[in-house]
Amino acid sequence: MGSNGTNGDAAVGSDMPRQKGKATPDTLKVGCIAMVIKDGQPRRAEILSIRETKSGRQFYCNFDNFNKRLDEWVPVGRIDFEQDVDWPNPDKDKQKDGKMKKASTAQKKIPGKKTQKRVGKREQSVASEGQTPHPWTDFVESQQVKASPQKAEEDDKVVASLEVGATPGVGSDEMELNEDETPAEVAKRERAASFSREEEIEKLRTSGSMTQNPAEISRIRNISRVEFGRYVLFPWYFSPYPEIFSQEDCIFICEFCLSYYGDLKSFTRHRLKCTLQHPPGNEIYRDDFVSFYEIDGRRQRTWCRNLCLLSKMFLDHKTLFYDVDPFLFYVMTTRDERGCHLIGYFSKEKESADGFNVACILTLPQYQRKGYGRLLIQFSYELSKIEGKLGSPEKPLSDLGLLSYRQYWSENIIDLLLGFSEREERCTIEGIASHLAMTTQDVEHTLQALKMQVYHKGEHKIVIPEKLIQQREKSKAKQKRLIDPERIQWKPPVFTASNRTWGW
Amino acid sequence: MATRKVRYKKLSVKTPLQVLREDQIDPTEYESLTNESQIATGVEQAEENEYHLQAVLQGAGVAADKEIPVPPPEQSNLNYDELYSQRFSKTSTYIRFSQTVEECVGCMYDMTEDDSVFLKSYNQKRGANPHLSEDDFERIMEVFEDTAYIKTPFASVDQTIVPYDEMIQGLQDLDTSKVMPHAKEIYEYWKSMRQALSNQPLHPALKFETHQETDEMDPYVCFRRREMRQTRKTRARDVQSADKLKRLRKELEEGRQLVLASHARELLKAEMLKTDRAIFEQRAQLKEHKIRLGIKTDDEDLINQKPQKRKAPEVPAIQRPPPSQIRLPVRPDGRPAEADLAQLADRLAEKENELRADIEKKVQNHSEWNKNHVDLTRGPLSPVRGPKLDLSFRPAKTQYLMTPPASVSSGAEEPTPMDLDKPENPPSVFHFWGVSQDEESLERPPKYRRRIGRLNRLWIDRRGMASPPRDHGDDNMSDKWKYDQSSDDEDTTMFEVDPYDIRALRFRSSIPLPAWMTNRLVAVPVGVGNRPAILPPGALPPGALPPGALPPGAQHPNQGVRPPSRQQTGG
Ligand SMILES: [Zn+2]
């Protein structure tokens, strides 16, 4: 896994051999792969978009083998022009010509859509975002992961030779052409050709609710800052809020009805009128700490759509391609004297052909790393137990999702196995599965991931590693909260054939 | 390694496994099974190798403090307590709630910074005149936006702006005294704002599908309607259900009419009671006067003369309308209380007629569109009876052949032999009809249709072939045997009844020949030997007589007629 090879990683570049050569800040264009400093280290990055700000040109970079949530606008100074740059594949350029014509005709319409005021605002917005330092860069740096083999290799190969100060002259002819385009539009135009439409559309149609939208525009974060309740959130991914919002410095989302505003006055006016203080559905669980609400996507279409838009900012593999009608939303909240505040939720198909008990699952960033994800997962399995079904989350999982699920699975399986081991009983994978309402595949997956499944003297056995036992003891001591199944007031909702026929 | 792997028994999920702690087993004696070494993580393949994820996964079970870095949230600088000032009172029981966002918010228009600037200067200009509040401003704007949304759904495309006059109706629902003095000026402002935005809604809106090709790849287009499940054919059960629903609707309507009628009747009764009482009192007075004044005429005035006569005209008036016209009830006029009801009914009738006219028009349009086309689907409209019908089902022309009377009972009910004309131009398309048309009048000539079904099977469908009423069992049977017979057997004879039986002879001689026979075929012997028919044993009911002989040269009814079998297997 060298730093030069992309290893078939679709996130940066493609497998096709590319032309290499030196670039300058003026010639570097969308689609190029360059070495960019990230967290103090040089890293391969694909340029997805370019924009001009008051402080100079900026490049939207997606870093090799880093999750998209770490993509950022980078000033020229962080790009290493001493190193060769991979140029976009010329084949793609040829294809692009046709598309460009289309795009340029479409482009003419777009400025017309906006008022002059809006355009002014956009310029301001672009400029001001350029000034806004990315609040998490420091954080990421502080999070530097201890050297893994991969990192060590990189350190050897790549010697950071960065020459800061090669600031380019602003405003070349090329850039003027693009003046009226938003960064996203540039990206769209540049990259539109590289996808096979039919295939991608088909994928969107047939895949579940956790599919990525292939359009290139969606690779670029469109909202930079969100005011939500007591917090400011910095979105991770694209979300299809009204297009005009991408020009706002900040959008405002009502904490209770999740309505969205680009204008503070509007938001303030809304808050005077909005009477909602908890998710608009029935409370099905309550303890001293959290409440769960069940919301029907069809009955509460506006609220559920708003929820999906919000969560899309933090879920990469979520598609809002289809409407919310066929889903139920289980929303976890924390109570105080102002109302029930949204912590996270999971959605669930009213009828899942594949037996999934979770479609999308999210803990909002301000509540992450506090054990809430575990509660959400536990709750989803408690519902499956009531239904008498084995459940599994819809794939693909996000990186964070995988970790949360692995943790939940391993903790529960280890607890169960320790009991068996103490009683010197044997157990079957099926037994574990039905006890935890997990699928047998997920049980096997966990056992193997933790290297617990062994073959000993011609027999399959389960061995619980000492480390895991100790770790479990520790986490048990820390663990404060669990869902108390006794407090769930819920019956599996029943849907009829006509619900199905008439779109739930 | 690879060779050892082969020896592993496959692990079934039902196999009871021994569970051991690590310290209970010698680590050199076993190896852990990492199936194909790679375990499907369930993460998108392109992301599986992401640096931070791998770092955490590799550390799994070693150190739990590794985390994936994310952009951290911050505390908001807005005044939370001001923005979210409402207190939340905790309920003792679990909350049950079904109001929607729209219901919880009320006025959906939220004024913007720009609106606020405008409103301030607007109010300033008005000076001493009553000012417009922010709430009322929003209400007016909401009406404008809603009306525009309803009346000009394609506003941003066709650039039509709803004129002020059409907005007024929506404004009527507001507090008009507060709103109307400002409405016109706010309208001008609204119009200018709309125009500035290319006539798009003032509130930024999500992009929904437009059913154009551009939808597909536009990541801003969201929340599409999921394609409906494949529309299935209307099943017999659906038709039944629809019929049941129609009947239920009709019966409920009848019930409603009954209630209305009885209400009217009770009102009438009350009125009558009042009148009776008035009459009684008047008579009492009259009587008193008579006594007082010593008038001695007969007391005819004091009794009811002919109460039946008064009732008689009323009966036809109240007469219940036939069920088919239940929606156009005929009502007696006169009473004010009823007048209201009658008007309501009229309104309903009017609506009904409008609807009917509309449907009629749609039906016409439909058949217009389908001209020269064949509708192979089950359209939402029931099949239109028109010239098309005749294209598929061609009538079989009947032609009476010279057949002697069959039996005494038959008379006019003579079974009619049929001759199917050779089709001049066999229809090139085949028609399927979802709804059976069997209720077609029996008077119509029978019709046939040829079609090719599954596996290239040729089907001959018939219509209008309903057999004669059962009580003429005799004819029924004779109709059947006629087609069951093949022409090769024509000369075979079979005697069910002894023709020389004296009773039969006598009976036959008593049958008068029909007029046409006596006129034209006088010489025809009424013989037994050349009787064409075979009767399947038991086909002829006891006592029935065999049909008369066929005149020589006369075409046998069977010839030229395809047996109307329901099914024929073709190539
Ligand atoms: Zn709200």
Tab-separated table of C-alpha atoms in Angstrom, chain B residues 35-262:
chain	number	residue	atom	x	y	z
B	35	ASN	CA	-11.970	-17.485	6.713
B	36	GLU	CA	-10.273	-16.598	3.445
B	37	SER	CA	-8.327	-14.223	5.668
B	38	GLN	CA	-10.467	-11.353	4.449
B	39	ILE	CA	-13.598	-10.675	6.325
B	40	ALA	CA	-16.255	-8.710	4.520
B	41	THR	CA	-16.535	-5.530	6.505
B	42	GLY	CA	-19.681	-4.277	4.864
B	43	VAL	CA	-17.938	-1.022	4.075
B	44	GLU	CA	-17.836	0.204	0.485
B	45	GLN	CA	-14.851	-1.455	-1.128
B	46	ALA	CA	-13.298	1.804	-2.229
B	47	GLU	CA	-13.268	2.973	1.350
B	48	GLU	CA	-12.251	-0.208	3.048
B	49	ASN	CA	-8.588	0.699	2.781
B	50	GLU	CA	-9.007	4.186	4.090
B	51	TYR	CA	-6.145	5.072	6.274
B	52	HIS	CA	-7.928	5.963	9.488
B	53	LEU	CA	-10.330	3.052	9.300
B	54	GLN	CA	-7.524	0.581	8.795
B	55	ALA	CA	-5.621	2.111	11.653
B	56	VAL	CA	-8.556	1.519	13.968
B	57	LEU	CA	-9.384	-1.924	12.616
B	58	GLN	CA	-5.835	-3.123	13.002
B	59	GLY	CA	-5.819	-1.870	16.523
B	60	ALA	CA	-9.065	-3.670	17.330
B	61	GLY	CA	-8.730	-5.608	20.478
B	62	VAL	CA	-5.442	-3.891	21.241
B	63	ALA	CA	-6.199	-0.303	21.997
B	64	ALA	CA	-9.651	1.130	22.110
B	65	ASP	CA	-8.584	4.729	22.135
B	66	LYS	CA	-8.047	5.027	18.393
B	67	GLU	CA	-10.649	7.043	16.669
B	68	ILE	CA	-11.493	8.211	13.201
B	69	PRO	CA	-11.006	11.972	12.988
B	70	VAL	CA	-14.053	14.018	12.101
B	71	PRO	CA	-14.635	17.754	11.822
B	72	PRO	CA	-15.666	18.610	15.383
B	73	PRO	CA	-18.817	20.641	16.100
B	74	GLU	CA	-18.683	23.873	18.052
B	75	GLN	CA	-20.901	25.736	20.468
B	76	SER	CA	-23.225	28.155	18.731
B	77	ASN	CA	-22.868	31.880	19.277
B	78	LEU	CA	-26.542	32.553	18.639
B	79	ASN	CA	-28.715	33.235	21.641
B	80	TYR	CA	-30.256	29.842	22.176
B	81	ASP	CA	-32.608	30.859	24.964
B	82	GLU	CA	-34.010	33.631	22.843
B	83	LEU	CA	-34.476	31.487	19.773
B	84	TYR	CA	-35.849	28.530	21.674
B	85	SER	CA	-37.738	30.304	24.402
B	86	GLN	CA	-40.650	27.903	24.822
B	87	ARG	CA	-40.655	25.798	27.965
B	88	PHE	CA	-41.173	22.111	27.566
B	89	SER	CA	-43.425	20.452	30.073
B	90	LYS	CA	-42.714	16.815	30.516
B	91	THR	CA	-45.700	14.536	30.371
B	92	SER	CA	-46.083	11.671	32.789
B	93	THR	CA	-47.052	9.266	30.053
B	94	TYR	CA	-45.368	8.597	26.744
B	95	ILE	CA	-46.143	11.331	24.241
B	96	ARG	CA	-48.520	10.521	21.417
B	97	PHE	CA	-48.433	13.043	18.636
B	98	SER	CA	-49.573	13.195	15.039
B	99	GLN	CA	-49.536	16.849	14.016
B	100	THR	CA	-47.385	17.626	11.032
B	101	VAL	CA	-44.699	20.253	10.782
B	102	GLU	CA	-47.031	22.485	8.784
B	103	GLU	CA	-49.673	22.251	11.494
B	104	CYS	CA	-47.147	23.116	14.169
B	105	VAL	CA	-45.830	26.165	12.388
B	106	GLY	CA	-48.928	27.902	11.093
B	107	CYS	CA	-47.944	30.535	8.601
B	108	MET	CA	-45.323	28.981	6.373
B	109	TYR	CA	-43.945	32.206	4.990
B	110	ASP	CA	-41.018	33.520	6.982
B	111	MET	CA	-39.969	37.030	6.136
B	112	THR	CA	-36.409	37.557	5.051
B	113	GLU	CA	-33.949	40.297	5.776
B	114	ASP	CA	-35.032	41.978	2.533
B	115	ASP	CA	-38.695	41.751	3.507
B	116	SER	CA	-37.902	43.281	6.831
B	117	VAL	CA	-36.187	46.247	5.200
B	118	PHE	CA	-39.112	46.718	2.854
B	119	LEU	CA	-41.706	46.462	5.594
B	120	LYS	CA	-39.939	49.028	7.745
B	121	SER	CA	-39.794	51.597	4.973
B	122	TYR	CA	-43.351	50.747	3.979
B	123	ASN	CA	-44.637	51.400	7.462
B	124	GLN	CA	-42.594	54.559	7.695
B	125	LYS	CA	-44.182	55.896	4.538
B	126	ARG	CA	-47.627	55.276	5.920
B	127	GLY	CA	-47.017	57.651	8.764
B	128	ALA	CA	-50.095	57.878	10.932
B	129	ASN	CA	-52.024	55.289	8.968
B	130	PRO	CA	-52.253	51.873	10.568
B	131	HIS	CA	-49.047	49.928	10.140
B	132	LEU	CA	-48.730	46.421	8.821
B	133	SER	CA	-47.418	43.926	11.353
B	134	GLU	CA	-44.806	41.331	10.506
B	135	ASP	CA	-47.340	38.573	11.138
B	136	ASP	CA	-49.871	40.060	8.760
B	137	PHE	CA	-47.191	40.709	6.199
B	138	GLU	CA	-46.249	37.051	6.306
B	139	ARG	CA	-49.876	35.981	6.045
B	140	ILE	CA	-50.371	38.080	2.945
B	141	MET	CA	-47.175	36.791	1.384
B	142	GLU	CA	-48.206	33.249	2.208
B	143	VAL	CA	-51.464	33.739	0.326
B	144	PHE	CA	-49.602	35.122	-2.671
B	145	GLU	CA	-47.099	32.291	-2.684
B	146	ASP	CA	-49.720	29.607	-2.181
B	147	THR	CA	-52.004	31.017	-4.841
B	148	ALA	CA	-49.106	31.292	-7.251
B	149	TYR	CA	-48.132	27.715	-6.476
B	150	ILE	CA	-51.622	26.475	-7.207
B	151	LYS	CA	-52.526	28.664	-10.151
B	152	THR	CA	-49.182	28.786	-11.915
B	153	PRO	CA	-47.395	25.547	-11.178
B	154	PHE	CA	-44.984	26.207	-14.046
B	155	ALA	CA	-44.416	29.816	-13.160
B	156	SER	CA	-40.652	29.642	-13.478
B	157	VAL	CA	-40.991	28.222	-16.977
B	158	ASP	CA	-43.846	30.167	-18.498
B	159	GLN	CA	-43.219	33.311	-16.451
B	160	THR	CA	-46.879	33.975	-15.769
B	161	ILE	CA	-47.524	35.973	-12.669
B	162	VAL	CA	-50.886	35.624	-11.009
B	163	PRO	CA	-52.709	38.960	-11.288
B	164	TYR	CA	-53.829	40.715	-8.153
B	165	ASP	CA	-57.515	40.118	-8.806
B	166	GLU	CA	-57.007	36.399	-8.499
B	167	MET	CA	-55.230	36.834	-5.185
B	168	ILE	CA	-58.156	38.559	-3.538
B	169	GLN	CA	-60.100	35.409	-2.954
B	170	GLY	CA	-57.298	33.926	-0.904
B	171	LEU	CA	-57.009	37.088	1.117
B	172	GLN	CA	-60.668	36.885	2.123
B	173	ASP	CA	-59.807	34.178	4.629
B	174	LEU	CA	-57.562	36.527	6.531
B	175	ASP	CA	-58.576	39.330	8.833
B	176	THR	CA	-59.639	41.537	5.927
B	177	SER	CA	-59.925	44.780	7.820
B	178	LYS	CA	-56.267	44.519	8.837
B	179	VAL	CA	-54.984	43.091	5.627
B	180	MET	CA	-56.869	44.559	2.702
B	181	PRO	CA	-55.580	48.149	2.994
B	182	HIS	CA	-52.064	46.823	2.459
B	183	ALA	CA	-52.665	43.934	0.114
B	184	LYS	CA	-52.292	45.768	-3.149
B	185	GLU	CA	-48.990	47.363	-2.264
B	186	ILE	CA	-47.619	44.168	-0.798
B	187	TYR	CA	-48.679	42.481	-4.003
B	188	GLU	CA	-46.530	44.857	-6.030
B	189	TYR	CA	-43.617	44.105	-3.750
B	190	TRP	CA	-44.253	40.397	-4.019
B	191	LYS	CA	-44.408	40.661	-7.790
B	192	SER	CA	-41.118	42.494	-7.982
B	193	MET	CA	-39.475	39.894	-5.757
B	194	ARG	CA	-40.840	37.081	-7.866
B	195	GLN	CA	-39.644	38.707	-11.043
B	196	ALA	CA	-36.219	39.193	-9.585
B	197	LEU	CA	-36.087	35.470	-8.918
B	198	SER	CA	-37.250	34.495	-12.408
B	199	ASN	CA	-40.646	33.859	-10.933
B	200	GLN	CA	-39.510	31.092	-8.644
B	201	PRO	CA	-40.913	30.601	-5.154
B	202	LEU	CA	-39.466	33.136	-2.753
B	203	HIS	CA	-38.465	30.465	-0.269
B	204	PRO	CA	-35.610	28.344	-1.514
B	205	ALA	CA	-37.163	25.008	-2.361
B	206	LEU	CA	-35.881	21.518	-2.836
B	207	LYS	CA	-35.572	20.230	-6.350
B	208	PHE	CA	-38.108	17.565	-7.050
B	209	GLU	CA	-38.317	15.424	-10.112
B	210	THR	CA	-39.520	17.048	-13.299
B	211	HIS	CA	-39.629	13.740	-15.184
B	212	GLN	CA	-37.052	14.956	-17.616
B	213	GLU	CA	-33.820	13.263	-18.449
B	214	THR	CA	-31.882	15.870	-16.537
B	215	ASP	CA	-33.408	14.588	-13.309
B	216	GLU	CA	-31.467	11.413	-13.305
B	217	MET	CA	-27.975	12.692	-12.728
B	218	ASP	CA	-28.841	15.843	-10.857
B	219	PRO	CA	-27.855	15.213	-7.250
B	220	TYR	CA	-30.104	18.046	-6.137
B	221	VAL	CA	-33.192	16.236	-7.323
B	222	CYS	CA	-34.389	14.247	-4.376
B	223	PHE	CA	-37.356	12.442	-2.890
B	224	ARG	CA	-38.642	10.950	-6.101
B	225	ARG	CA	-41.834	9.018	-6.026
B	226	ARG	CA	-40.978	5.371	-6.133
B	227	GLU	CA	-42.320	3.776	-9.274
B	228	MET	CA	-45.572	2.084	-8.534
B	229	ARG	CA	-45.539	-1.628	-8.462
B	230	GLN	CA	-46.322	-3.168	-11.771
B	231	THR	CA	-49.906	-2.452	-12.444
B	232	ARG	CA	-51.630	-5.731	-12.377
B	233	LYS	CA	-54.566	-6.704	-14.428
B	234	THR	CA	-57.943	-6.195	-12.973
B	235	ARG	CA	-58.954	-9.438	-11.447
B	236	ALA	CA	-62.434	-10.741	-11.095
B	237	ARG	CA	-62.147	-10.083	-7.381
B	238	ASP	CA	-61.383	-6.453	-7.995
B	239	VAL	CA	-64.426	-6.128	-10.172
B	240	GLN	CA	-66.454	-7.761	-7.445
B	241	SER	CA	-65.073	-5.429	-4.841
B	242	ALA	CA	-65.749	-2.455	-7.024
B	243	ASP	CA	-69.289	-3.642	-7.531
B	244	LYS	CA	-69.715	-4.156	-3.830
B	245	LEU	CA	-68.435	-0.691	-3.162
B	246	LYS	CA	-70.741	0.762	-5.753
B	247	ARG	CA	-73.647	-1.060	-4.216
B	248	LEU	CA	-72.672	0.052	-0.760
B	249	ARG	CA	-72.429	3.597	-2.004
B	250	LYS	CA	-75.831	3.319	-3.579
B	251	GLU	CA	-77.367	1.803	-0.508
B	252	LEU	CA	-75.861	4.433	1.711
B	253	GLU	CA	-77.209	7.041	-0.629
B	254	GLU	CA	-80.624	5.422	-0.398
B	255	GLY	CA	-80.331	5.453	3.334
B	256	ARG	CA	-79.466	9.090	3.266
B	257	GLN	CA	-82.431	9.832	1.074
B	258	LEU	CA	-84.623	7.864	3.455
B	259	VAL	CA	-83.453	9.910	6.378
B	260	LEU	CA	-84.037	13.095	4.463
B	261	ALA	CA	-87.465	11.905	3.388
B	262	SER	CA	-88.485	10.907	6.885
